[in-house]
PDB file of C-alpha atoms in Angstrom:
ATOM      1  CA  ASP A   1     -19.174  77.683  33.234  1.00  0.00           C
ATOM      2  CA  ILE A   2     -22.141  75.787  31.863  1.00  0.00           C
ATOM      3  CA  VAL A   3     -24.997  75.167  34.539  1.00  0.00           C
ATOM      4  CA  MET A   4     -26.979  72.001  34.213  1.00  0.00           C
ATOM      5  CA  THR A   5     -30.527  72.468  36.012  1.00  0.00           C
ATOM      6  CA  GLN A   6     -32.555  69.197  36.742  1.00  0.00           C
ATOM      7  CA  THR A   7     -36.082  68.674  37.509  1.00  0.00           C
ATOM      8  CA  PRO A   8     -37.699  67.805  39.555  1.00  0.00           C
ATOM      9  CA  PRO A   9     -35.356  67.309  42.599  1.00  0.00           C
ATOM     10  CA  SER A  10     -37.429  64.379  43.778  1.00  0.00           C
ATOM     11  CA  SER A  11     -39.910  61.874  42.047  1.00  0.00           C
ATOM     12  CA  PRO A  12     -41.886  59.671  43.697  1.00  0.00           C
ATOM     13  CA  VAL A  13     -43.247  56.987  41.033  1.00  0.00           C
ATOM     14  CA  THR A  14     -45.407  53.799  41.317  1.00  0.00           C
ATOM     15  CA  LEU A  15     -43.639  50.496  40.240  1.00  0.00           C
ATOM     16  CA  GLY A  16     -44.489  49.852  36.558  1.00  0.00           C
ATOM     17  CA  ARG A  17     -45.115  53.428  35.724  1.00  0.00           C
ATOM     18  CA  PRO A  18     -43.144  55.683  33.661  1.00  0.00           C
ATOM     19  CA  ALA A  19     -40.706  58.283  35.220  1.00  0.00           C
ATOM     20  CA  SER A  20     -39.180  61.396  33.472  1.00  0.00           C
ATOM     21  CA  ILE A  21     -36.315  63.522  34.416  1.00  0.00           C
ATOM     22  CA  SER A  22     -35.697  66.850  32.835  1.00  0.00           C
ATOM     23  CA  CYS A  23     -31.979  68.729  32.365  1.00  0.00           C
ATOM     24  CA  ARG A  24     -31.494  71.967  31.208  1.00  0.00           C
ATOM     25  CA  SER A  25     -28.100  73.591  30.315  1.00  0.00           C
ATOM     26  CA  SER A  26     -27.267  77.124  30.610  1.00  0.00           C
ATOM     27  CA  GLN A  27     -25.805  77.216  26.871  1.00  0.00           C
ATOM     28  CA  SER A  28     -25.921  74.889  23.916  1.00  0.00           C
ATOM     29  CA  LEU A  29     -24.067  71.578  24.421  1.00  0.00           C
ATOM     30  CA  VAL A  30     -23.220  71.051  20.710  1.00  0.00           C
ATOM     31  CA  HIS A  31     -19.424  70.650  20.605  1.00  0.00           C
ATOM     32  CA  SER A  32     -17.418  72.088  17.724  1.00  0.00           C
ATOM     33  CA  ASP A  33     -17.004  68.467  16.489  1.00  0.00           C
ATOM     34  CA  GLY A  34     -21.053  68.201  16.004  1.00  0.00           C
ATOM     35  CA  ASN A  35     -21.575  65.829  18.996  1.00  0.00           C
ATOM     36  CA  THR A  36     -23.466  66.715  22.169  1.00  0.00           C
ATOM     37  CA  TYR A  37     -21.913  65.505  25.090  1.00  0.00           C
ATOM     38  CA  LEU A  38     -24.701  65.194  27.663  1.00  0.00           C
ATOM     39  CA  SER A  39     -24.924  61.919  29.725  1.00  0.00           C
ATOM     40  CA  TRP A  40     -26.892  60.435  32.362  1.00  0.00           C
ATOM     41  CA  LEU A  41     -25.586  58.429  35.441  1.00  0.00           C
ATOM     42  CA  GLN A  42     -27.342  56.681  38.116  1.00  0.00           C
ATOM     43  CA  GLN A  43     -26.393  56.360  41.469  1.00  0.00           C
ATOM     44  CA  ARG A  44     -27.959  53.621  43.831  1.00  0.00           C
ATOM     45  CA  PRO A  45     -27.812  54.098  47.368  1.00  0.00           C
ATOM     46  CA  GLY A  46     -24.307  53.376  48.803  1.00  0.00           C
ATOM     47  CA  GLN A  47     -23.058  52.722  45.244  1.00  0.00           C
ATOM     48  CA  PRO A  48     -20.897  54.783  42.964  1.00  0.00           C
ATOM     49  CA  PRO A  49     -21.943  56.333  39.776  1.00  0.00           C
ATOM     50  CA  ARG A  50     -23.268  54.169  36.684  1.00  0.00           C
ATOM     51  CA  LEU A  51     -23.138  55.464  33.294  1.00  0.00           C
ATOM     52  CA  LEU A  52     -26.551  54.806  31.613  1.00  0.00           C
ATOM     53  CA  ILE A  53     -26.746  57.153  28.722  1.00  0.00           C
ATOM     54  CA  TYR A  54     -23.996  58.881  26.583  1.00  0.00           C
ATOM     55  CA  GLN A  55     -24.376  61.769  23.923  1.00  0.00           C
ATOM     56  CA  ILE A  56     -27.968  62.187  24.531  1.00  0.00           C
ATOM     57  CA  SER A  57     -29.608  59.154  23.535  1.00  0.00           C
ATOM     58  CA  LYS A  58     -26.999  56.114  23.328  1.00  0.00           C
ATOM     59  CA  ARG A  59     -27.306  53.703  25.891  1.00  0.00           C
ATOM     60  CA  PHE A  60     -24.253  52.044  27.708  1.00  0.00           C
ATOM     61  CA  SER A  61     -23.328  48.500  27.623  1.00  0.00           C
ATOM     62  CA  GLY A  62     -25.724  46.435  29.932  1.00  0.00           C
ATOM     63  CA  VAL A  63     -28.159  49.294  30.589  1.00  0.00           C
ATOM     64  CA  PRO A  64     -31.738  47.770  29.986  1.00  0.00           C
ATOM     65  CA  ASP A  65     -33.886  49.283  27.285  1.00  0.00           C
ATOM     66  CA  ARG A  66     -36.500  50.639  29.618  1.00  0.00           C
ATOM     67  CA  PHE A  67     -33.957  53.903  30.026  1.00  0.00           C
ATOM     68  CA  SER A  68     -33.759  56.248  27.070  1.00  0.00           C
ATOM     69  CA  GLY A  69     -32.350  59.674  26.563  1.00  0.00           C
ATOM     70  CA  SER A  70     -33.552  62.487  24.142  1.00  0.00           C
ATOM     71  CA  GLY A  71     -33.218  66.015  23.590  1.00  0.00           C
ATOM     72  CA  ALA A  72     -31.120  68.575  21.716  1.00  0.00           C
ATOM     73  CA  GLY A  73     -29.273  71.927  22.287  1.00  0.00           C
ATOM     74  CA  THR A  74     -30.079  72.919  26.062  1.00  0.00           C
ATOM     75  CA  ASP A  75     -32.895  70.783  27.012  1.00  0.00           C
ATOM     76  CA  PHE A  76     -32.663  66.964  27.638  1.00  0.00           C
ATOM     77  CA  THR A  77     -34.787  64.167  29.119  1.00  0.00           C
ATOM     78  CA  LEU A  78     -34.142  60.793  30.666  1.00  0.00           C
ATOM     79  CA  GLU A  79     -37.254  58.542  30.760  1.00  0.00           C
ATOM     80  CA  ILE A  80     -37.851  55.264  32.442  1.00  0.00           C
ATOM     81  CA  SER A  81     -40.411  53.374  30.621  1.00  0.00           C
ATOM     82  CA  ARG A  82     -41.486  51.089  33.533  1.00  0.00           C
ATOM     83  CA  VAL A  83     -39.827  51.810  36.911  1.00  0.00           C
ATOM     84  CA  GLU A  84     -38.592  48.666  38.864  1.00  0.00           C
ATOM     85  CA  ALA A  85     -37.245  48.643  42.284  1.00  0.00           C
ATOM     86  CA  GLU A  86     -33.878  48.465  41.329  1.00  0.00           C
ATOM     87  CA  ASP A  87     -34.264  51.848  39.712  1.00  0.00           C
ATOM     88  CA  VAL A  88     -34.290  53.725  42.930  1.00  0.00           C
ATOM     89  CA  GLY A  89     -31.440  56.053  43.360  1.00  0.00           C
ATOM     90  CA  ILE A  90     -30.326  59.528  42.506  1.00  0.00           C
ATOM     91  CA  TYR A  91     -30.007  60.413  38.629  1.00  0.00           C
ATOM     92  CA  TYR A  92     -27.408  63.086  37.516  1.00  0.00           C
ATOM     93  CA  CYS A  93     -26.907  64.567  34.055  1.00  0.00           C
ATOM     94  CA  MET A  94     -23.440  65.828  32.990  1.00  0.00           C
ATOM     95  CA  GLN A  95     -22.104  67.976  30.151  1.00  0.00           C
ATOM     96  CA  ALA A  96     -18.589  67.102  28.892  1.00  0.00           C
ATOM     97  CA  THR A  97     -18.738  69.646  25.831  1.00  0.00           C
ATOM     98  CA  GLN A  98     -16.661  72.303  27.899  1.00  0.00           C
ATOM     99  CA  PHE A  99     -14.473  72.579  30.829  1.00  0.00           C
ATOM    100  CA  PRO A 100     -15.032  72.696  33.576  1.00  0.00           C
ATOM    101  CA  LEU A 101     -17.398  69.641  33.309  1.00  0.00           C
ATOM    102  CA  THR A 102     -20.575  70.014  35.340  1.00  0.00           C
ATOM    103  CA  PHE A 103     -23.210  67.811  36.884  1.00  0.00           C
ATOM    104  CA  GLY A 104     -26.873  68.569  37.575  1.00  0.00           C
ATOM    105  CA  GLY A 105     -27.781  68.529  41.020  1.00  0.00           C
ATOM    106  CA  GLY A 106     -29.727  65.265  40.857  1.00  0.00           C
ATOM    107  CA  THR A 107     -33.135  64.018  40.962  1.00  0.00           C
ATOM    108  CA  LYS A 108     -33.864  61.343  43.569  1.00  0.00           C
ATOM    109  CA  VAL A 109     -36.194  58.448  42.163  1.00  0.00           C
ATOM    110  CA  GLU A 110     -38.186  56.838  44.914  1.00  0.00           C
ATOM    111  CA  ILE A 111     -41.106  54.344  44.894  1.00  0.00           C
ATOM    112  CA  LYS A 112     -44.583  55.741  46.276  1.00  0.00           C
TER     113      LYS A 112
ATOM    114  CA  GLU B   1     -12.888  42.773  33.406  1.00  0.00           C
ATOM    115  CA  VAL B   2     -12.481  46.558  33.070  1.00  0.00           C
ATOM    116  CA  GLN B   3     -11.547  47.742  36.606  1.00  0.00           C
ATOM    117  CA  LEU B   4     -10.456  51.295  38.511  1.00  0.00           C
ATOM    118  CA  VAL B   5      -9.366  50.848  41.730  1.00  0.00           C
ATOM    119  CA  GLU B   6      -8.978  54.211  43.907  1.00  0.00           C
ATOM    120  CA  SER B   7      -6.543  54.337  47.043  1.00  0.00           C
ATOM    121  CA  GLY B   8      -4.921  56.512  49.266  1.00  0.00           C
ATOM    122  CA  GLY B   9      -7.748  58.374  51.045  1.00  0.00           C
ATOM    123  CA  GLY B  10      -7.700  58.834  54.831  1.00  0.00           C
ATOM    124  CA  LEU B  11      -7.821  61.531  57.668  1.00  0.00           C
ATOM    125  CA  VAL B  12      -5.538  64.506  57.214  1.00  0.00           C
ATOM    126  CA  GLN B  13      -5.257  67.921  58.974  1.00  0.00           C
ATOM    127  CA  PRO B  14      -6.380  70.911  57.294  1.00  0.00           C
ATOM    128  CA  GLY B  15      -3.350  72.305  55.330  1.00  0.00           C
ATOM    129  CA  GLY B  16      -2.009  68.756  54.887  1.00  0.00           C
ATOM    130  CA  SER B  17      -1.477  66.627  51.769  1.00  0.00           C
ATOM    131  CA  LEU B  18      -2.582  63.366  50.393  1.00  0.00           C
ATOM    132  CA  ARG B  19      -1.867  61.430  47.133  1.00  0.00           C
ATOM    133  CA  LEU B  20      -4.487  59.366  45.492  1.00  0.00           C
ATOM    134  CA  SER B  21      -3.963  56.526  43.022  1.00  0.00           C
ATOM    135  CA  CYS B  22      -6.234  55.255  40.406  1.00  0.00           C
ATOM    136  CA  ALA B  23      -4.998  51.699  39.048  1.00  0.00           C
ATOM    137  CA  ALA B  24      -6.303  50.446  35.989  1.00  0.00           C
ATOM    138  CA  SER B  25      -6.768  46.678  34.994  1.00  0.00           C
ATOM    139  CA  GLY B  26      -8.753  45.234  31.924  1.00  0.00           C
ATOM    140  CA  PHE B  27      -7.515  48.034  29.734  1.00  0.00           C
ATOM    141  CA  THR B  28      -4.741  50.450  28.906  1.00  0.00           C
ATOM    142  CA  LEU B  29      -4.899  53.849  30.072  1.00  0.00           C
ATOM    143  CA  ARG B  30      -3.068  55.116  27.022  1.00  0.00           C
ATOM    144  CA  ASP B  31      -5.061  57.017  24.548  1.00  0.00           C
ATOM    145  CA  ASN B  32      -7.822  57.691  27.414  1.00  0.00           C
ATOM    146  CA  TRP B  33      -8.958  60.695  29.468  1.00  0.00           C
ATOM    147  CA  ILE B  34      -8.980  59.789  32.973  1.00  0.00           C
ATOM    148  CA  SER B  35     -10.780  62.134  35.512  1.00  0.00           C
ATOM    149  CA  TRP B  36     -11.490  62.442  39.100  1.00  0.00           C
ATOM    150  CA  VAL B  37     -14.648  63.133  40.466  1.00  0.00           C
ATOM    151  CA  ARG B  38     -15.651  63.887  43.995  1.00  0.00           C
ATOM    152  CA  GLN B  39     -18.677  63.774  46.137  1.00  0.00           C
ATOM    153  CA  ALA B  40     -18.989  65.325  49.473  1.00  0.00           C
ATOM    154  CA  PRO B  41     -21.152  63.637  52.168  1.00  0.00           C
ATOM    155  CA  GLY B  42     -24.742  63.820  51.311  1.00  0.00           C
ATOM    156  CA  LYS B  43     -23.966  66.097  48.237  1.00  0.00           C
ATOM    157  CA  GLY B  44     -23.857  65.640  44.383  1.00  0.00           C
ATOM    158  CA  LEU B  45     -21.107  64.845  42.064  1.00  0.00           C
ATOM    159  CA  GLU B  46     -18.417  67.503  41.207  1.00  0.00           C
ATOM    160  CA  TRP B  47     -15.754  67.178  38.661  1.00  0.00           C
ATOM    161  CA  VAL B  48     -12.302  67.772  39.938  1.00  0.00           C
ATOM    162  CA  ALA B  49      -9.730  67.242  37.448  1.00  0.00           C
ATOM    163  CA  SER B  50      -8.888  65.405  33.903  1.00  0.00           C
ATOM    164  CA  LEU B  51      -6.021  64.179  32.172  1.00  0.00           C
ATOM    165  CA  GLN B  52      -5.487  63.407  28.654  1.00  0.00           C
ATOM    166  CA  TYR B  53      -3.002  60.227  29.055  1.00  0.00           C
ATOM    167  CA  ASP B  54      -0.758  60.341  26.257  1.00  0.00           C
ATOM    168  CA  VAL B  55      -1.257  64.343  25.401  1.00  0.00           C
ATOM    169  CA  SER B  56      -0.594  65.786  28.572  1.00  0.00           C
ATOM    170  CA  GLY B  57      -3.499  67.902  28.796  1.00  0.00           C
ATOM    171  CA  LYS B  58      -4.641  68.611  32.136  1.00  0.00           C
ATOM    172  CA  TYR B  59      -7.848  70.417  33.471  1.00  0.00           C
ATOM    173  CA  TYR B  60      -8.960  71.440  36.931  1.00  0.00           C
ATOM    174  CA  VAL B  61     -11.925  73.053  38.762  1.00  0.00           C
ATOM    175  CA  ASP B  62     -11.052  76.516  39.840  1.00  0.00           C
ATOM    176  CA  SER B  63     -11.259  75.663  43.580  1.00  0.00           C
ATOM    177  CA  VAL B  64      -8.462  73.174  43.258  1.00  0.00           C
ATOM    178  CA  LYS B  65      -6.207  74.935  40.777  1.00  0.00           C
ATOM    179  CA  GLY B  66      -2.858  75.379  42.316  1.00  0.00           C
ATOM    180  CA  ARG B  67      -3.591  72.832  45.028  1.00  0.00           C
ATOM    181  CA  PHE B  68      -4.297  69.763  43.225  1.00  0.00           C
ATOM    182  CA  THR B  69      -2.224  67.865  40.343  1.00  0.00           C
ATOM    183  CA  ILE B  70      -3.318  65.084  38.450  1.00  0.00           C
ATOM    184  CA  SER B  71      -0.408  62.986  36.868  1.00  0.00           C
ATOM    185  CA  SER B  72      -0.037  59.621  35.041  1.00  0.00           C
ATOM    186  CA  ASP B  73       2.380  56.402  35.584  1.00  0.00           C
ATOM    187  CA  SER B  74       2.400  54.307  32.394  1.00  0.00           C
ATOM    188  CA  ALA B  75       4.605  51.776  33.807  1.00  0.00           C
ATOM    189  CA  LYS B  76       1.993  51.207  36.810  1.00  0.00           C
ATOM    190  CA  ASN B  77      -1.088  51.896  34.416  1.00  0.00           C
ATOM    191  CA  SER B  78      -2.472  54.456  36.897  1.00  0.00           C
ATOM    192  CA  VAL B  79      -3.044  58.055  37.406  1.00  0.00           C
ATOM    193  CA  SER B  80      -2.497  59.938  40.749  1.00  0.00           C
ATOM    194  CA  LEU B  81      -4.119  62.965  42.047  1.00  0.00           C
ATOM    195  CA  GLN B  82      -1.454  65.002  44.579  1.00  0.00           C
ATOM    196  CA  MET B  83      -3.631  67.178  47.049  1.00  0.00           C
ATOM    197  CA  ASN B  84      -2.010  69.599  48.659  1.00  0.00           C
ATOM    198  CA  SER B  85      -3.377  72.637  51.159  1.00  0.00           C
ATOM    199  CA  LEU B  86      -6.082  70.663  51.876  1.00  0.00           C
ATOM    200  CA  ARG B  87      -9.257  72.167  53.257  1.00  0.00           C
ATOM    201  CA  ALA B  88     -12.552  70.986  55.083  1.00  0.00           C
ATOM    202  CA  GLU B  89     -14.505  71.465  52.074  1.00  0.00           C
ATOM    203  CA  ASP B  90     -12.443  68.853  50.282  1.00  0.00           C
ATOM    204  CA  THR B  91     -13.613  66.262  52.330  1.00  0.00           C
ATOM    205  CA  ALA B  92     -15.612  63.647  49.990  1.00  0.00           C
ATOM    206  CA  VAL B  93     -15.056  60.227  48.261  1.00  0.00           C
ATOM    207  CA  TYR B  94     -13.001  60.477  45.510  1.00  0.00           C
ATOM    208  CA  TYR B  95     -13.759  58.435  42.235  1.00  0.00           C
ATOM    209  CA  CYS B  96     -11.491  57.998  39.284  1.00  0.00           C
ATOM    210  CA  ALA B  97     -13.364  57.522  36.013  1.00  0.00           C
ATOM    211  CA  ARG B  98     -12.356  56.909  32.338  1.00  0.00           C
ATOM    212  CA  SER B  99     -13.883  59.066  29.598  1.00  0.00           C
ATOM    213  CA  LEU B 100     -15.918  56.789  26.917  1.00  0.00           C
ATOM    214  CA  PHE B 101     -17.585  58.920  24.214  1.00  0.00           C
ATOM    215  CA  GLY B 102     -17.415  62.129  26.340  1.00  0.00           C
ATOM    216  CA  ALA B 103     -18.809  60.298  29.315  1.00  0.00           C
ATOM    217  CA  PHE B 104     -17.743  58.833  32.521  1.00  0.00           C
ATOM    218  CA  ASP B 105     -17.290  55.136  33.169  1.00  0.00           C
ATOM    219  CA  PHE B 106     -16.921  54.798  36.973  1.00  0.00           C
ATOM    220  CA  ARG B 107     -15.649  51.481  37.793  1.00  0.00           C
ATOM    221  CA  GLY B 108     -14.360  51.511  41.323  1.00  0.00           C
ATOM    222  CA  GLN B 109     -15.671  52.110  44.883  1.00  0.00           C
ATOM    223  CA  GLY B 110     -14.029  55.444  45.415  1.00  0.00           C
ATOM    224  CA  THR B 111     -11.550  56.378  48.451  1.00  0.00           C
ATOM    225  CA  MET B 112     -12.683  58.812  51.274  1.00  0.00           C
ATOM    226  CA  VAL B 113     -10.811  61.870  52.013  1.00  0.00           C
ATOM    227  CA  THR B 114     -11.359  63.510  55.264  1.00  0.00           C
ATOM    228  CA  VAL B 115      -9.952  66.917  56.195  1.00  0.00           C
ATOM    229  CA  SER B 116     -10.303  67.597  59.729  1.00  0.00           C
ATOM    230  CA  SER B 117      -8.226  68.630  62.968  1.00  0.00           C
TER     231      SER B 117
END
């Protein structure tokens, strides 16, 4: 199974400042079709998860452009350029390159 | 508007069964992957099962193999998760999601399953 490791587990940030979350996979997420199925989800308190980024860096419909994804192979990053109050929640990375599909443990973003 | 509505959760005793349903609206499940993902209280997300709607491909996490069955109902535009031999560790909110570009698009509030005597 592919293990997804997120750091940090918690990220206190100041409003308007950037935040960065790292996700590392135990093996390459490059699929045989050439795509890399690494995505990022946001879960606000009391809400279901919401898709933010798919295939490393592609923003899903309606996602603000302050969210961006980058990386390749086994190392990936989600960045929020300027954190807003509505960004508070837990962020998960997920791989869909290989079954079983696996999630990172989550990173809690909170306001200082 | 795209929606996925989960239903069928509840309280069940260990060893019991439940059948969850995921009803889609605003799009057709045909040609889609549909998955179930669960979240135990206070814990992270865990993939449970996936179905490739018209190709009959079905995949499960090891911990539910032989106990859970994912299936489709094209007439109802829905996907079900039959859960048998339930255990306390199956207690969670269960979400269904459609796969888009190899990622999960969640559109419902989930349904709570509690396994307890």
